[in-house]
Short mmCIF file of C-alpha atoms and ligand atoms in Angstrom, two decimals:
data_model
loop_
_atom_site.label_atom_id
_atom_site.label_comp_id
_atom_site.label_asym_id
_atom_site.label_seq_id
_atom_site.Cartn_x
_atom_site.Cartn_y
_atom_site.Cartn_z
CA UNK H 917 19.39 -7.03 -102.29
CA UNK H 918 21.87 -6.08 -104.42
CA UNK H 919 19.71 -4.94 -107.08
CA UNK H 920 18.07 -2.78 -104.44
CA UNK H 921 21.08 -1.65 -103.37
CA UNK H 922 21.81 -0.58 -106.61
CA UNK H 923 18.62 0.67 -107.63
CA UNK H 924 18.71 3.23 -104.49
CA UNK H 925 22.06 5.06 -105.41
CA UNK H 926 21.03 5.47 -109.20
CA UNK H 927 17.66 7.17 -107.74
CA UNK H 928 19.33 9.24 -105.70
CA UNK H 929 21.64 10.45 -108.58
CA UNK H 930 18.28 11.44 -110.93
CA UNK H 931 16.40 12.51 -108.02
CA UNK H 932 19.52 14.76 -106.71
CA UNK H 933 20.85 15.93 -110.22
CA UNK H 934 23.95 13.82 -109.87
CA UNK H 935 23.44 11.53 -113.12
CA UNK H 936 20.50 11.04 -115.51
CA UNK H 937 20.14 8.90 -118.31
CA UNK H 938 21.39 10.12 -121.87
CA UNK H 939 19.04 12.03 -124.38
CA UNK H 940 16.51 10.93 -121.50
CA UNK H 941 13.48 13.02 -123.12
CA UNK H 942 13.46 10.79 -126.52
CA UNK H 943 13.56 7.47 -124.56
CA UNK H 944 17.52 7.24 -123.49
CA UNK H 945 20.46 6.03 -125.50
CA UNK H 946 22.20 2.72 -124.23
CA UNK H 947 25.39 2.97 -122.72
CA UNK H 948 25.27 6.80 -122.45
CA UNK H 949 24.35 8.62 -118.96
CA UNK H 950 24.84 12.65 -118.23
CA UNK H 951 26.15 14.51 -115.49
CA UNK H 952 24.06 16.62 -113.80
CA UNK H 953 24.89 20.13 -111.94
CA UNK H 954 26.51 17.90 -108.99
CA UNK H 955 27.79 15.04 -110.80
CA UNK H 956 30.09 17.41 -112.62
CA UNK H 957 31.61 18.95 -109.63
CA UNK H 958 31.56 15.62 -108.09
CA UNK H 959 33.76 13.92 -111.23
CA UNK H 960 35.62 17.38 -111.91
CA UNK H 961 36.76 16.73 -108.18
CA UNK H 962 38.11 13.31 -109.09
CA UNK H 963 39.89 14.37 -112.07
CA UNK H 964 41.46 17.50 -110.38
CA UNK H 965 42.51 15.45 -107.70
CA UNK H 966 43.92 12.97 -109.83
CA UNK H 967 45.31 15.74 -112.12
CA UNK H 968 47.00 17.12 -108.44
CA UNK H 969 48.10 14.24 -107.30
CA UNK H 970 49.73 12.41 -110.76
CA UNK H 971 50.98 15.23 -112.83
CA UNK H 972 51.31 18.51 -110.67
CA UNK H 973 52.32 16.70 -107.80
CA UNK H 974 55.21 15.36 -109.43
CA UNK H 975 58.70 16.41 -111.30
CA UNK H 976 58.43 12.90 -113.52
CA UNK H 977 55.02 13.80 -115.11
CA UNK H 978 53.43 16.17 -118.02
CA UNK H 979 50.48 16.22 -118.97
CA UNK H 980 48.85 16.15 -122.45
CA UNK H 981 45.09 16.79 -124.05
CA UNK H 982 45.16 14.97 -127.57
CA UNK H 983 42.62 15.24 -129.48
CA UNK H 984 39.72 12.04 -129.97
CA UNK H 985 39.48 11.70 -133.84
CA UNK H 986 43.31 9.63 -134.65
CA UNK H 987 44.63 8.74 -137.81
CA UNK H 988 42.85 5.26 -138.66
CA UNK H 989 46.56 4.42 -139.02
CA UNK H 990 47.37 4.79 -135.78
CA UNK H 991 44.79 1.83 -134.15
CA UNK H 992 45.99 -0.13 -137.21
CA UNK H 993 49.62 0.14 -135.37
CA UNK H 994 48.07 -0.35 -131.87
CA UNK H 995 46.18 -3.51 -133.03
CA UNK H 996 42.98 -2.39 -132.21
CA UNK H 997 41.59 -2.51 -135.39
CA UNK H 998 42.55 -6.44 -135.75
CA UNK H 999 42.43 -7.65 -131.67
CA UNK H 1000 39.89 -4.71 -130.21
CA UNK H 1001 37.20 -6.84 -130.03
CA UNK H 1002 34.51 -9.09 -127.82
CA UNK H 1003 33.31 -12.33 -128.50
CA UNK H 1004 29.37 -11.85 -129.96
CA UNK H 1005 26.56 -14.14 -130.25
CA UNK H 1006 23.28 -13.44 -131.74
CA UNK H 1007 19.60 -14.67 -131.00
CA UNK H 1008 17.91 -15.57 -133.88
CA UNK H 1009 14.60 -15.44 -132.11
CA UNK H 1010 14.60 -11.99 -130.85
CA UNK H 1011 17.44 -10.61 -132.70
CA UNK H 1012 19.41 -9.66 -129.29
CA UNK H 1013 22.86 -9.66 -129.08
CA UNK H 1014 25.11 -11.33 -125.79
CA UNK H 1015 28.59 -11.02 -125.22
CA UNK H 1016 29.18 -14.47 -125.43
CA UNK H 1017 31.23 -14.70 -122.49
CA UNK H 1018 28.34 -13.42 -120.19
CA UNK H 1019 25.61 -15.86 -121.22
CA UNK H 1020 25.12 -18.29 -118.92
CA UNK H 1021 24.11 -21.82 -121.19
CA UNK H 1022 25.20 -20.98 -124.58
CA UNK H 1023 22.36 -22.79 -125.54
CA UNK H 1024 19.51 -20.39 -124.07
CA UNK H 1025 18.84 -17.12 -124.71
CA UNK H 1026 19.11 -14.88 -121.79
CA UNK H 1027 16.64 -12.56 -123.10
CA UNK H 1028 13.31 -14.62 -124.85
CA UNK H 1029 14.41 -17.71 -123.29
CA UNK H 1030 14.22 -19.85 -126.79
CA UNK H 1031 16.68 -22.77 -127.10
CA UNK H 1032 19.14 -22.96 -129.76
CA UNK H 1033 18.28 -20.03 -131.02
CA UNK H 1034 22.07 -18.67 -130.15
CA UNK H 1035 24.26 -18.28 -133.09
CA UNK H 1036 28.11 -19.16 -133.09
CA UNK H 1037 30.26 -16.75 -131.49
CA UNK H 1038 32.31 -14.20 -133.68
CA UNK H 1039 34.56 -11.74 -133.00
CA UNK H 1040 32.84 -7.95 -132.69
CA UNK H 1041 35.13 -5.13 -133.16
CA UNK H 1042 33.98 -2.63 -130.07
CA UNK H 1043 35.33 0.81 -131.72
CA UNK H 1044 33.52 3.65 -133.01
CA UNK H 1045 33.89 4.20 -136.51
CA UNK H 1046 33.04 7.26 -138.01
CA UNK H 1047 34.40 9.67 -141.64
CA UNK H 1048 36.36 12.67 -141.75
CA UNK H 1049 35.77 15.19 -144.49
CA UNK H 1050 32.77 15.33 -147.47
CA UNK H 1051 34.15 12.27 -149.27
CA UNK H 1052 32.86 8.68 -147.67
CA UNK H 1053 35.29 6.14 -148.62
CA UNK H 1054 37.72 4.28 -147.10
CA UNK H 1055 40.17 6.59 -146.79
CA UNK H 1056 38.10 9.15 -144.60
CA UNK H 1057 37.51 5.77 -142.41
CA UNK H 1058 38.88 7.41 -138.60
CA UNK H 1059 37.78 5.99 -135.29
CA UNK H 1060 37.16 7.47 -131.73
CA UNK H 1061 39.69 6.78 -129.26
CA UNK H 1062 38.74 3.11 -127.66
CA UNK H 1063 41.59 4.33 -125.13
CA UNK H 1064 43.02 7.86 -124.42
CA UNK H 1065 46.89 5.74 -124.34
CA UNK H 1066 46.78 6.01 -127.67
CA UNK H 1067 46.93 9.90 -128.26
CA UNK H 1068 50.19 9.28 -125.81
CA UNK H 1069 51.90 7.22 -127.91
CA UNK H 1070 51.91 9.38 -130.94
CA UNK H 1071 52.38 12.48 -128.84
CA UNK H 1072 55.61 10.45 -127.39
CA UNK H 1073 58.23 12.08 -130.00
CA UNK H 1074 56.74 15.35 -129.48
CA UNK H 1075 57.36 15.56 -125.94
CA UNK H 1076 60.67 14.54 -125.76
CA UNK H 1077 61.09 16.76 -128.45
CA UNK H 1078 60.09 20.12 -126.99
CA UNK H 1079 60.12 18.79 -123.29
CA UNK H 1080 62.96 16.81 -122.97
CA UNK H 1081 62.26 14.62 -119.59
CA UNK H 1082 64.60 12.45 -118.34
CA UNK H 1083 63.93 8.94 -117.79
CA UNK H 1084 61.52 7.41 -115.83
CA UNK H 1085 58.89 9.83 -116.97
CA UNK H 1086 55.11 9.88 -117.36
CA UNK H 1087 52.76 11.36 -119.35
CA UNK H 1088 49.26 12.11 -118.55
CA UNK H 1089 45.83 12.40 -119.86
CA UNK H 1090 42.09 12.56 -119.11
CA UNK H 1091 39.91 12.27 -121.45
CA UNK H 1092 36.60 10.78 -123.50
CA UNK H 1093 37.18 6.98 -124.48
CA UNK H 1094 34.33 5.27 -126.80
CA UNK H 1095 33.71 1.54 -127.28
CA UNK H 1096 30.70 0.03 -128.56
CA UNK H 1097 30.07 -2.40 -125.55
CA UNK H 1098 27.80 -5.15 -126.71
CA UNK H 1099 26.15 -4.95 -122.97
CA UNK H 1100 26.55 -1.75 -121.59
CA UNK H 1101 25.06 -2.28 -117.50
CA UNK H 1102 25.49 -1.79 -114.70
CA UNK H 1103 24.66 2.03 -114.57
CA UNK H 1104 27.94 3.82 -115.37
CA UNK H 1105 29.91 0.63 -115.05
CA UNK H 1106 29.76 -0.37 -119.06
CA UNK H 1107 28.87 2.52 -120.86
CA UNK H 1108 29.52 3.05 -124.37
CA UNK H 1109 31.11 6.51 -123.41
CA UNK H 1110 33.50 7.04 -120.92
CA UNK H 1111 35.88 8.78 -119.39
CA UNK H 1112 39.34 7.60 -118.61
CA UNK H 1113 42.63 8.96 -116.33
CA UNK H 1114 45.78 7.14 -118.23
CA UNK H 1115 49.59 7.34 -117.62
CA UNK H 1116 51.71 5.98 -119.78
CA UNK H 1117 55.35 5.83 -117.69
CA UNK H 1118 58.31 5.36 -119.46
CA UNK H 1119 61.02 3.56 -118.00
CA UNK H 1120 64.51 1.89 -118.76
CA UNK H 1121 63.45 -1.91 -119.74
CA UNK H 1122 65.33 -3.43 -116.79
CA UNK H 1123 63.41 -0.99 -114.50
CA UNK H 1124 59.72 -2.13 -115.22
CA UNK H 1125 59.66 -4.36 -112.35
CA UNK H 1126 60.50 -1.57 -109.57
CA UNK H 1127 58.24 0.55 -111.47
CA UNK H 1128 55.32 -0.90 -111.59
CA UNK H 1129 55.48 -1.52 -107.83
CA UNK H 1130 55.30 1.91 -107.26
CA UNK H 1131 52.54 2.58 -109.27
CA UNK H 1132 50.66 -0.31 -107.81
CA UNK H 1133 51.26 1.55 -104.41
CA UNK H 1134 50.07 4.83 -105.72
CA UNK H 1135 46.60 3.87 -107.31
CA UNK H 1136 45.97 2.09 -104.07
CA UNK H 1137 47.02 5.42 -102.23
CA UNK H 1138 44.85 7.59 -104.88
CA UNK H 1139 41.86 5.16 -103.91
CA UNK H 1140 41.88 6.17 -100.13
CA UNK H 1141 42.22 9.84 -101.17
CA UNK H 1142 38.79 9.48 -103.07
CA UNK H 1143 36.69 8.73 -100.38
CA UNK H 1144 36.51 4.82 -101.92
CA UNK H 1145 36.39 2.00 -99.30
CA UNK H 1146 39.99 0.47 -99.19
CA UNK H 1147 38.35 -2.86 -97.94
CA UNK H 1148 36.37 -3.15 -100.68
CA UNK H 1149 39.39 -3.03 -102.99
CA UNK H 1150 41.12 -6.14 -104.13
CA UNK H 1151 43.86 -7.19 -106.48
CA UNK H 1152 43.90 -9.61 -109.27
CA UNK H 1153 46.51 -11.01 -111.50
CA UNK H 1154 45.07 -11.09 -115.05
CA UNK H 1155 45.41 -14.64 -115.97
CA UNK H 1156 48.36 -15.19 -118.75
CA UNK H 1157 45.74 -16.04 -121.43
CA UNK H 1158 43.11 -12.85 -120.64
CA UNK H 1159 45.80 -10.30 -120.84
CA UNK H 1160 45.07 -7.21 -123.39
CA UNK H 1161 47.30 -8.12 -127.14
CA UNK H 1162 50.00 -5.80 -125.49
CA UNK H 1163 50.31 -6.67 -121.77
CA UNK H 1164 52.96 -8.92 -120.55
CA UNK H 1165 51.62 -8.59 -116.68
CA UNK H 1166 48.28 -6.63 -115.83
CA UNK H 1167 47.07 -6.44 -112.12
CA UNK H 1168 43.29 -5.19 -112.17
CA UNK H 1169 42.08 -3.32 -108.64
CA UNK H 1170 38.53 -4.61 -108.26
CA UNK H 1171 35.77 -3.10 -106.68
CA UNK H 1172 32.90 -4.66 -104.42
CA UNK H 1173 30.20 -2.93 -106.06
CA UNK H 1174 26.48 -3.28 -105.74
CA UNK H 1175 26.27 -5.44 -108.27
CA UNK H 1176 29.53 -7.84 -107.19
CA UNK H 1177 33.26 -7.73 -107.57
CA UNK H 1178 34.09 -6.32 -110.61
CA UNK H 1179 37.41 -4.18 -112.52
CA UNK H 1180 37.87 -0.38 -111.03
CA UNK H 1181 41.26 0.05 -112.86
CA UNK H 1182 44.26 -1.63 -114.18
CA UNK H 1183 47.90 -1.52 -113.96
CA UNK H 1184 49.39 -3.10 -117.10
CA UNK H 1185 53.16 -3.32 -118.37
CA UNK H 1186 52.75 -2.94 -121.91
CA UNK H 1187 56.44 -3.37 -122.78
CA UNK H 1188 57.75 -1.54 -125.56
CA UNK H 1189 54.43 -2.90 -127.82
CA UNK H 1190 53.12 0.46 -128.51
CA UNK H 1191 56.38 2.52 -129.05
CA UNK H 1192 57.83 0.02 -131.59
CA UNK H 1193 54.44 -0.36 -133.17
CA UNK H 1194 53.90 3.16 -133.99
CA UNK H 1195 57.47 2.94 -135.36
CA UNK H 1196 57.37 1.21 -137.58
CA UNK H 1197 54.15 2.08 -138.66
CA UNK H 1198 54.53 5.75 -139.12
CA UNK H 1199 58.71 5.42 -139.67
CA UNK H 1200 59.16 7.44 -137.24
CA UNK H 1201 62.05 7.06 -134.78
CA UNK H 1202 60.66 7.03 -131.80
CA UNK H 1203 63.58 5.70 -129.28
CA UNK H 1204 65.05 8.05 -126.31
CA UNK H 1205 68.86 8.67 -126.06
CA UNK H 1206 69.99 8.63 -122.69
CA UNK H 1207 72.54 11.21 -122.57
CA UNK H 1208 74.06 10.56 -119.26
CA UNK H 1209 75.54 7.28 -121.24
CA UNK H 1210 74.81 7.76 -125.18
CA UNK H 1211 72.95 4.55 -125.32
CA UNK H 1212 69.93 4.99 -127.16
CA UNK H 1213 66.76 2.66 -126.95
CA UNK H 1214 63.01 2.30 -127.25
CA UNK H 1215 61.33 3.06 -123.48
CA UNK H 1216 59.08 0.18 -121.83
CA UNK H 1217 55.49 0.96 -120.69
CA UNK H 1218 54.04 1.02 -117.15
CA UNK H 1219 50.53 1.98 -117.96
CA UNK H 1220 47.99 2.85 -114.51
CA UNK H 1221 44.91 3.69 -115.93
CA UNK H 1222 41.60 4.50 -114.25
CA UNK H 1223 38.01 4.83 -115.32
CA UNK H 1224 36.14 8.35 -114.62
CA UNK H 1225 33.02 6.36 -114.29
CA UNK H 1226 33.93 3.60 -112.06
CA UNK H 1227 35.70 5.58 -109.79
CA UNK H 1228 32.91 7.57 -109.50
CA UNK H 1229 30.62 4.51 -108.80
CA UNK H 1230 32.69 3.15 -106.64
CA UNK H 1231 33.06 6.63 -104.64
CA UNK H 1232 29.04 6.94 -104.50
CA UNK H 1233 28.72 2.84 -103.68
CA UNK H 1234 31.43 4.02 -100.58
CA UNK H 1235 29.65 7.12 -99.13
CA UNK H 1236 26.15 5.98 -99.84
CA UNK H 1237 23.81 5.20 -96.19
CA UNK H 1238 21.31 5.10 -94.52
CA UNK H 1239 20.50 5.54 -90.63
CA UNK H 1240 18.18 6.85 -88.12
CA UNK H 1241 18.57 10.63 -87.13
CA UNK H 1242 16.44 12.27 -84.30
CA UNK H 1243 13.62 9.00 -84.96
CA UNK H 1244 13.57 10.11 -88.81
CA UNK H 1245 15.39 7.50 -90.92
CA UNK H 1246 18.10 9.00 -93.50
CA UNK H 1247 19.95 8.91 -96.44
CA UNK H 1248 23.37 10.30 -96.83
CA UNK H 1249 26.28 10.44 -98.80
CA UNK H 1250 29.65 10.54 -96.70
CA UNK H 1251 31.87 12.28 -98.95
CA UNK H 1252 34.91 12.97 -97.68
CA UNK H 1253 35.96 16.75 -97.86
CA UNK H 1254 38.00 16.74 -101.41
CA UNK H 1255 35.39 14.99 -103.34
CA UNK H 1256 32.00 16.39 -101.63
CA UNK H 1257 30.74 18.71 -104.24
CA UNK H 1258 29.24 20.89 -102.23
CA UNK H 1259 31.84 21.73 -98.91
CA UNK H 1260 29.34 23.45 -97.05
CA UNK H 1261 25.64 25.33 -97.38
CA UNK H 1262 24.67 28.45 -96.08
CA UNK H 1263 21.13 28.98 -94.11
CA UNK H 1264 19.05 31.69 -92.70
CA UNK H 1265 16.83 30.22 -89.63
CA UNK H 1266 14.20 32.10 -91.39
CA UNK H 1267 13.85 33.29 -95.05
CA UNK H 1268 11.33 35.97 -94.47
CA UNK H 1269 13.70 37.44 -91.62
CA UNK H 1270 15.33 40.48 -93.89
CA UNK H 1271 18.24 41.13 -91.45
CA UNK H 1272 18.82 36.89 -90.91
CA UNK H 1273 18.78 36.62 -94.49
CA UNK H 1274 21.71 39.98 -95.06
CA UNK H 1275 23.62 38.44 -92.52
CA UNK H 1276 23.20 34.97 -93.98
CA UNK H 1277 24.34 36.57 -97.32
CA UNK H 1278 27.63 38.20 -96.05
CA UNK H 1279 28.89 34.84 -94.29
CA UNK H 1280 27.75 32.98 -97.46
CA UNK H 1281 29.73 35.41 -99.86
CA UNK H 1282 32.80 35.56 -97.56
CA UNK H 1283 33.27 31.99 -97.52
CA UNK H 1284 32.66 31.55 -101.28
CA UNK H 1285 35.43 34.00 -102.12
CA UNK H 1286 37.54 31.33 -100.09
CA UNK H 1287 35.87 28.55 -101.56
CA UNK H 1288 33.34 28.43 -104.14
CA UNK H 1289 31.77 24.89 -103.49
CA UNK H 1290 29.48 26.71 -101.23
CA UNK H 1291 25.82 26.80 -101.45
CA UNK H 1292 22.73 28.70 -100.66
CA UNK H 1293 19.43 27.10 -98.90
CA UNK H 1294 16.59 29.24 -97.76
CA UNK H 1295 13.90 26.97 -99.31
CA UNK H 1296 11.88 25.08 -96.34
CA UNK H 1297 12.43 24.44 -93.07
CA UNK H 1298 15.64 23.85 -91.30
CA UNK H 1299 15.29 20.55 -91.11
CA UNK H 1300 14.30 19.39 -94.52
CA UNK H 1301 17.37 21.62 -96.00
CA UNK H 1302 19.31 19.35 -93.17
CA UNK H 1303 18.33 16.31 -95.40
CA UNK H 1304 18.74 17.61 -98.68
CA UNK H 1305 22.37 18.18 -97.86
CA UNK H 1306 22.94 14.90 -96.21
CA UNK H 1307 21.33 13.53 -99.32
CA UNK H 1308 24.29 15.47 -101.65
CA UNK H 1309 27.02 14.89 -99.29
CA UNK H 1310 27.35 17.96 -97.97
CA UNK H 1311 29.58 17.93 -94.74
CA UNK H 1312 28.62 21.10 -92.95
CA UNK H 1313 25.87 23.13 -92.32
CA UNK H 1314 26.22 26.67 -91.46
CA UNK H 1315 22.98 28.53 -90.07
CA UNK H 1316 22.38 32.35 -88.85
CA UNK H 1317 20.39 32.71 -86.44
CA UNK H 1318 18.94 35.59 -84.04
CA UNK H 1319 22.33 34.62 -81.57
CA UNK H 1320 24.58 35.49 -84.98
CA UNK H 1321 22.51 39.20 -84.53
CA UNK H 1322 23.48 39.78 -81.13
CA UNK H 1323 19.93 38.67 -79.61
CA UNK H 1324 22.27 36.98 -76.62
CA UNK H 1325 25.07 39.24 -76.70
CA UNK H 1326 27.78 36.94 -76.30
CA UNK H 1327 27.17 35.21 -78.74
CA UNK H 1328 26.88 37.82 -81.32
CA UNK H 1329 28.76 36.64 -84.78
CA UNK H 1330 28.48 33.36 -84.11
CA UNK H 1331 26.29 30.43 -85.71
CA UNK H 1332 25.85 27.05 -85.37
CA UNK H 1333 27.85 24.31 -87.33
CA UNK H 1334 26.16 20.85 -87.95
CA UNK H 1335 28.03 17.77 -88.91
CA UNK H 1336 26.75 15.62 -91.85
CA UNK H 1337 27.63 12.43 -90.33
CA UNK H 1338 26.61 12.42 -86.39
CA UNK H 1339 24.25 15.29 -86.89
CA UNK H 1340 25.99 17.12 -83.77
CA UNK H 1341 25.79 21.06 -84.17
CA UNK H 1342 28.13 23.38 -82.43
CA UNK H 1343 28.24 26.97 -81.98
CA UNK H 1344 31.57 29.13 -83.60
CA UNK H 1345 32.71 32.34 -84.19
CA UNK H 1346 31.99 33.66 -88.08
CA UNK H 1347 35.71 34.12 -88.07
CA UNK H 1348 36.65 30.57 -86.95
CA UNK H 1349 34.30 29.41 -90.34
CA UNK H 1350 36.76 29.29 -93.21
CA UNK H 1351 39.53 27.04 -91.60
CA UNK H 1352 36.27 25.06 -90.48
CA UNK H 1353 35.52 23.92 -93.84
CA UNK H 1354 38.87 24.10 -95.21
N1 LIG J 1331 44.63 1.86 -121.81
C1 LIG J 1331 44.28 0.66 -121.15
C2 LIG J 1331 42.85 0.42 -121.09
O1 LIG J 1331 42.08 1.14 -121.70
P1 LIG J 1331 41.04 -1.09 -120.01
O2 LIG J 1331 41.15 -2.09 -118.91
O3 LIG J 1331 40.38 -1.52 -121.26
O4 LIG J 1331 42.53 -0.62 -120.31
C3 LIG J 1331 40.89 0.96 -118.41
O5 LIG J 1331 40.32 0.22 -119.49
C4 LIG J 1331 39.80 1.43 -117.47
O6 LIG J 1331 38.81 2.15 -118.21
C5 LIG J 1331 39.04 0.28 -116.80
O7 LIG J 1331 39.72 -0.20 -115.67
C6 LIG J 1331 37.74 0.98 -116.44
O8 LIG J 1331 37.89 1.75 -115.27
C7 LIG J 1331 37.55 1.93 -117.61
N2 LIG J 1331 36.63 1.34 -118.60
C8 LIG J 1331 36.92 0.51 -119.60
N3 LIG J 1331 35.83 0.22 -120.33
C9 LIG J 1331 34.81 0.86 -119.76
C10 LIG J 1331 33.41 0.99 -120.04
N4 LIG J 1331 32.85 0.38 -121.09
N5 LIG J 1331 32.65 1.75 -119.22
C11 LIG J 1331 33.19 2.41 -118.17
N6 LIG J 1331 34.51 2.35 -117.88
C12 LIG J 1331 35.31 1.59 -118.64
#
């Protein structure tokens, strides 16, 4: 059921050019999916409203694009090039490889089936490593960003620099993460790339606590703005001995996906781990001084980051049904208005109707001056472009017909309106339209 489940939104996405899978044509590449022509609106419409919401929103946040190649030196600092890692065992049957803490009996493999063919667990380092430069020793050894938080913490000096925030203040970024998951699943669940939304809030270390309340109440806020089912979001106090190397307390929001109740995002306090790391690492001061009383300190970490992916998931594993319409079952996607990637589409009643389709044409470019998530659909009849739309989440459907041409003259520059969800149409004036959709 849950398979199905599953199975049904990731057809939807190929079938609807949300999300295919990566370098498809020469057989795929684990871990790795693309976004089509509406999964990119649909995810730019989660970042932007993140990007609203968390940095322009707000007089305590800046924002910051670092770039993905760091310093090796820098994840030596971080302890991600000792601790990043997941516990691997090998088959030597078949020659897969398990995350050891997702096989069922450690002495079966969960892919041929062979007993004790499982090899002890060891310790797999999950980042990316690639060379800078013509020369390929160690020293042109760099590594992808396993986090984005990392290009904050070396940016931290810089800011305060140039920007000079006062304390409590955040810093922002969204941006490509890479790990080399030993199980990427789950469709984009566990991929190998990702994208991730991180703030890194700085606060006075007796301040953490109030802090990280706040934050908690603000991811669970930005959750309800997406569109994602707040029932289906839960809370759960990372266990002492499961936190990350530089978490003192991590809450995880969990998601009832498909596929079962698994991490969305995580709240961690990360203490002052990172800063004094990279300090002494690089020898770089990196403490604030509070001028309002001269005392000068290194800032502690609240740290609310979210997953592109997930959220998306868990935003298409929301709005994703199915019903009966008019004695025609249907799929549909119930985006809410912010996050739909299309707002509304455009129709002529008929395509080969030269003044319909001119009419159609001057609503359509009207509104898209307004707002330019609007689309054309000429192609088939009114009720199969109905369905397409419901399938992408559209919310309204505009059509022209001979009315919107004067044919009854009172209700000349009108057309009809047709909710997504009940599939009720109503008739409006052209002119009412834009604060429609708005
Ligand atoms: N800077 C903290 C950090 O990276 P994390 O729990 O490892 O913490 C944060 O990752 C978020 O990034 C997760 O809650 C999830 O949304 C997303 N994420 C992590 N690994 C992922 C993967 N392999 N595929 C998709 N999303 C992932």
């Amino acid at each position: 059921m849950a398979d199905e489940a599953m199975e049904k939104i990731v057809s939807l996405c190929k079938r609807r050019g949300f999300i295919y899978p990566g370098s498809e044509i020469y057989g795929g590449l684990s871990g790795t999916w693309d976004y089509g022509p509406l999964g990119v609106e649909l995810k730019n419409n989660v970042k932007n409203l993140w990007w609203r919401t968390f940095v322009q929103g707000r007089d305590d946040m800046c924002g910051l694009d670092a770039a993905i190649l760091m310093n090796a030196e820098a994840w030596k600092a971080s302890g991600h090039v000792d601790g990043f890692n997941d516990p691997l065992v090998e088959c030597s049957n078949c020659k897969n490889r398990f995350r050891a803490d997702h096989i069922g009996d450690p002495n079966v493999c969960p892919s041929c089936g062979k007993k004790g063919t499982l090899s002890a667990m060891r310790q797999f380092n999950m980042m990316f490593k690639t060379q800078v430069g013509a020369t390929e020793d160690e020293s042109s050894i760099v590594y992808l960003r396993p986090e984005t938080a990392g290009g904050i913490f070396v940016n931290f000096k810089n800011v305060v620099d140039s920007f000079h925030p006062k304390l409590p203040f955040g810093i922002a970024q969204i941006g490509k993460a890479f790990r080399n998951e030993i199980a990427p699943r789950d469709f984009i669940f566990r991929v190998r790339e990702l994208e991730q939304m991180e703030i890194e809030y700085f606060v006075r270390p007796d301040e953490w606590e109030r802090s990280f309340e706040d934050w908690r109440s603000a991811a669970l806020d930005f959750f309800t703005a997406t569109g994602i089912a707040a029932d289906s979001v839960h809370e759960l106090e990372v266990a002492s001995q499961d936190l990350a190397h530089y978490s003192k307390r991590t809450i995880d929001f969990e998601f009832d996906f498909p596929f079962g109740r698994k991490e969305l995002s995580g709240l961690a306090y990360r203490t002052d781990f990172d800063l004094s790391a990279h300090a002494k690492a690089s020898g770089q001061d990196l403490s604030y001084l509070d001028d309002s009383t001269g005392e000068r300190f290194v800032p502690h970490v609240i740290e609310p980051s979210f997953g592109v992916d997930r959220t998306v998931l868990a935003i298409l594993s929301s709005a994703y049904r199915e019903d009966e319409l008019g004695g025609e079952k249907r799929t549909y996607l119930a985006f809410n208005k912010t996050i739909a990637p299309i707002k509304a589409a455009v129709f002529p009643l008929l395509k080969n109707k030269p003044e319909l389709v001119a009419k159609a044409r001057e609503v359509y470019l009207m509104l898209k001056k307004i707002e330019p998530r609007i689309m054309w659909d000429d192609n088939g009849n009114i009720g199969k472009r109905y369905r397409r739309q419901d399938e992408i989440g559209t919310p309204a459907c505009i059509t022209i017909d001979f009315d919107t041409l004067g044919e009854t003259e009172s209700l000349k520059d009108t057309v009809t309106i047709r909710d997504r969800d009940s599939g009720q149409q109503e008739r409006i004036a052209i002119s009412e339209l834009a604060a429609r959709i708005a």
